[in-house]
PDB file of C-alpha atoms in Angstrom:
ATOM      1  CA  MET A 221     208.737  65.946-156.548  1.00 61.00           C
ATOM      2  CA  GLU A 222     205.359  67.035-157.799  1.00 68.00           C
ATOM      3  CA  LYS A 223     202.516  67.776-155.484  1.00 70.00           C
ATOM      4  CA  LYS A 224     199.406  65.813-156.272  1.00 69.00           C
ATOM      5  CA  LYS A 225     196.146  67.621-156.298  1.00 69.00           C
ATOM      6  CA  ILE A 226     193.422  65.974-154.314  1.00 66.00           C
ATOM      7  CA  ILE A 227     190.233  66.028-156.276  1.00 65.00           C
ATOM      8  CA  SER A 228     187.181  65.441-154.174  1.00 62.00           C
ATOM      9  CA  LYS A 229     184.525  63.236-155.652  1.00 63.00           C
ATOM     10  CA  LYS A 230     181.159  64.805-156.027  1.00 63.00           C
ATOM     11  CA  SER A 231     178.742  63.225-153.655  1.00 60.00           C
ATOM     12  CA  GLU A 232     175.731  61.784-155.356  1.00 60.00           C
ATOM     13  CA  PRO A 233     172.404  62.918-153.971  1.00 56.00           C
ATOM     14  CA  THR A 234     170.854  60.320-151.724  1.00 61.00           C
ATOM     15  CA  VAL A 235     167.261  59.295-152.174  1.00 62.00           C
ATOM     16  CA  ARG A 236     165.426  59.609-148.893  1.00 73.00           C
ATOM     17  CA  GLU A 237     162.446  57.429-148.247  1.00 78.00           C
ATOM     18  CA  THR A 238     159.458  58.978-146.578  1.00 86.00           C
ATOM     19  CA  LEU A 239     158.930  57.750-143.024  1.00 90.00           C
ATOM     20  CA  ALA A 240     155.668  57.834-141.076  1.00 92.00           C
ATOM     21  CA  VAL A 241     154.521  56.982-137.543  1.00 93.00           C
ATOM     22  CA  LEU A 242     151.545  54.613-137.770  1.00 92.00           C
ATOM     23  CA  GLU A 243     149.495  54.001-134.612  1.00 92.00           C
ATOM     24  CA  LEU A 244     147.637  50.669-134.578  1.00 90.00           C
ATOM     25  CA  GLY A 245     146.292  48.629-131.690  1.00 79.00           C
ATOM     26  CA  GLY A 246     147.705  50.906-128.990  1.00 86.00           C
ATOM     27  CA  SER A 247     151.292  50.874-130.293  1.00 91.00           C
ATOM     28  CA  SER A 248     153.278  53.110-132.656  1.00 93.00           C
ATOM     29  CA  HIS A 249     155.272  51.799-135.623  1.00 93.00           C
ATOM     30  CA  LEU A 250     157.855  53.655-137.739  1.00 93.00           C
ATOM     31  CA  VAL A 251     157.083  52.607-141.330  1.00 92.00           C
ATOM     32  CA  ARG A 252     158.139  53.281-144.914  1.00 91.00           C
ATOM     33  CA  LYS A 253     156.603  52.131-148.193  1.00 92.00           C
ATOM     34  CA  GLY A 254     156.590  48.335-148.524  1.00 92.00           C
ATOM     35  CA  THR A 255     157.114  47.685-144.804  1.00 90.00           C
ATOM     36  CA  PRO A 256     155.489  44.438-143.600  1.00 94.00           C
ATOM     37  CA  LEU A 257     154.173  44.627-140.009  1.00 94.00           C
ATOM     38  CA  THR A 258     152.678  42.148-137.562  1.00 94.00           C
ATOM     39  CA  VAL A 259     150.224  43.909-135.223  1.00 95.00           C
ATOM     40  CA  HIS A 260     147.446  42.974-132.796  1.00 95.00           C
ATOM     41  CA  ARG A 261     144.375  41.578-134.588  1.00 94.00           C
ATOM     42  CA  LEU A 262     142.479  44.204-136.597  1.00 94.00           C
ATOM     43  CA  PRO A 263     138.682  43.876-136.997  1.00 94.00           C
ATOM     44  CA  ILE A 264     138.721  43.920-140.825  1.00 94.00           C
ATOM     45  CA  LYS A 265     138.686  41.239-143.547  1.00 95.00           C
ATOM     46  CA  GLU A 266     141.787  39.949-145.328  1.00 95.00           C
ATOM     47  CA  GLY A 267     142.663  41.823-148.531  1.00 94.00           C
ATOM     48  CA  THR A 268     141.071  45.079-147.324  1.00 94.00           C
ATOM     49  CA  ARG A 269     142.900  48.362-147.998  1.00 95.00           C
ATOM     50  CA  VAL A 270     142.696  50.984-145.225  1.00 94.00           C
ATOM     51  CA  LYS A 271     143.638  54.690-145.168  1.00 94.00           C
ATOM     52  CA  SER A 272     144.817  56.027-141.811  1.00 92.00           C
ATOM     53  CA  LYS A 273     145.897  59.490-140.614  1.00 92.00           C
ATOM     54  CA  VAL A 274     149.548  59.574-139.529  1.00 91.00           C
ATOM     55  CA  THR A 275     152.479  61.859-138.749  1.00 90.00           C
ATOM     56  CA  VAL A 276     154.907  61.996-141.699  1.00 90.00           C
ATOM     57  CA  LEU A 277     158.589  62.602-140.827  1.00 87.00           C
ATOM     58  CA  GLU A 278     160.198  63.400-144.177  1.00 75.00           C
ATOM     59  CA  PRO A 279     161.354  66.131-144.868  1.00 71.00           C
ATOM     60  CA  VAL A 280     159.652  67.857-141.901  1.00 80.00           C
ATOM     61  CA  LEU A 281     156.887  66.828-139.499  1.00 86.00           C
ATOM     62  CA  LYS A 282     153.491  67.001-141.211  1.00 89.00           C
ATOM     63  CA  GLU A 283     150.114  65.341-141.177  1.00 92.00           C
ATOM     64  CA  GLY A 284     149.541  62.747-143.869  1.00 92.00           C
ATOM     65  CA  THR A 285     147.894  59.446-144.690  1.00 93.00           C
ATOM     66  CA  VAL A 286     149.134  55.880-144.981  1.00 94.00           C
ATOM     67  CA  THR A 287     147.392  53.244-147.081  1.00 95.00           C
ATOM     68  CA  TYR A 288     147.991  49.682-145.926  1.00 96.00           C
ATOM     69  CA  LYS A 289     146.629  46.280-146.938  1.00 97.00           C
ATOM     70  CA  LEU A 290     145.711  43.497-144.514  1.00 96.00           C
ATOM     71  CA  VAL A 291     147.489  40.410-145.858  1.00 96.00           C
ATOM     72  CA  GLU A 292     146.385  37.749-143.351  1.00 96.00           C
ATOM     73  CA  HIS A 293     145.224  36.959-139.833  1.00 97.00           C
ATOM     74  CA  LEU A 294     147.509  34.644-137.876  1.00 96.00           C
ATOM     75  CA  LYS A 295     148.337  33.414-134.364  1.00 97.00           C
ATOM     76  CA  GLY A 296     151.501  34.084-132.400  1.00 96.00           C
ATOM     77  CA  PRO A 297     153.648  31.429-130.700  1.00 96.00           C
ATOM     78  CA  LYS A 298     152.092  29.315-127.932  1.00 97.00           C
ATOM     79  CA  ILE A 299     152.896  30.410-124.381  1.00 97.00           C
ATOM     80  CA  ALA A 300     152.368  27.938-121.506  1.00 97.00           C
ATOM     81  CA  VAL A 301     151.242  29.422-118.166  1.00 96.00           C
ATOM     82  CA  MET A 302     151.516  27.202-115.057  1.00 96.00           C
ATOM     83  CA  LYS A 303     150.101  27.499-111.527  1.00 96.00           C
ATOM     84  CA  PHE A 304     151.624  25.377-108.778  1.00 96.00           C
ATOM     85  CA  LYS A 305     151.159  25.040-105.010  1.00 96.00           C
ATOM     86  CA  ALA A 306     153.697  23.012-103.080  1.00 95.00           C
ATOM     87  CA  LYS A 307     152.663  19.970-100.987  1.00 95.00           C
ATOM     88  CA  SER A 308     148.989  20.083-102.029  1.00 96.00           C
ATOM     89  CA  ARG A 309     149.375  18.551-105.519  1.00 93.00           C
ATOM     90  CA  TYR A 310     147.707  21.608-107.066  1.00 97.00           C
ATOM     91  CA  ARG A 311     148.801  22.197-110.661  1.00 96.00           C
ATOM     92  CA  LYS A 312     147.099  24.031-113.507  1.00 97.00           C
ATOM     93  CA  LYS A 313     148.345  24.601-117.027  1.00 97.00           C
ATOM     94  CA  ARG A 314     146.865  27.062-119.514  1.00 97.00           C
ATOM     95  CA  GLY A 315     148.032  28.048-122.950  1.00 97.00           C
ATOM     96  CA  PHE A 316     147.853  31.383-124.761  1.00 97.00           C
ATOM     97  CA  ARG A 317     148.335  32.408-128.398  1.00 97.00           C
ATOM     98  CA  ALA A 318     148.139  36.061-129.429  1.00 96.00           C
ATOM     99  CA  GLN A 319     145.718  36.868-132.266  1.00 96.00           C
ATOM    100  CA  LEU A 320     147.708  38.875-134.839  1.00 96.00           C
ATOM    101  CA  SER A 321     147.280  40.516-138.244  1.00 96.00           C
ATOM    102  CA  LYS A 322     149.946  40.953-140.919  1.00 96.00           C
ATOM    103  CA  ILE A 323     149.798  44.196-142.923  1.00 96.00           C
ATOM    104  CA  VAL A 324     151.903  45.768-145.688  1.00 96.00           C
ATOM    105  CA  VAL A 325     152.262  49.554-146.142  1.00 95.00           C
ATOM    106  CA  GLU A 326     151.420  50.439-149.755  1.00 95.00           C
ATOM    107  CA  LYS A 327     151.492  54.243-149.926  1.00 92.00           C
ATOM    108  CA  ILE A 328     152.500  57.251-147.794  1.00 91.00           C
ATOM    109  CA  GLU A 329     151.024  60.635-148.785  1.00 89.00           C
ATOM    110  CA  THR A 330     151.549  64.087-147.297  1.00 83.00           C
TER     111      THR A 330
END
């Protein structure tokens, strides 16, 4: 009986996408190129491109910039808030919709 030689396949190099930590509206988002994000409303017009300083994670931690485009302003889902007091017929209803902005990351530079 012949012994079979095990030939290991060469692993193909993987393409790593550059990641960055983008801070907008008091929250941090881990983004890569082409990532669509919904964030708290930004005080800029639709279609505007913005450059922002960020921390880039690939291959090591560095300072860099992210360019993103504001696609549209929109509203979040409606939330109903109720107040109620028993036996006194006191009822109040208020609604709330978060003001949001949708952005798309276009470029990450180190």
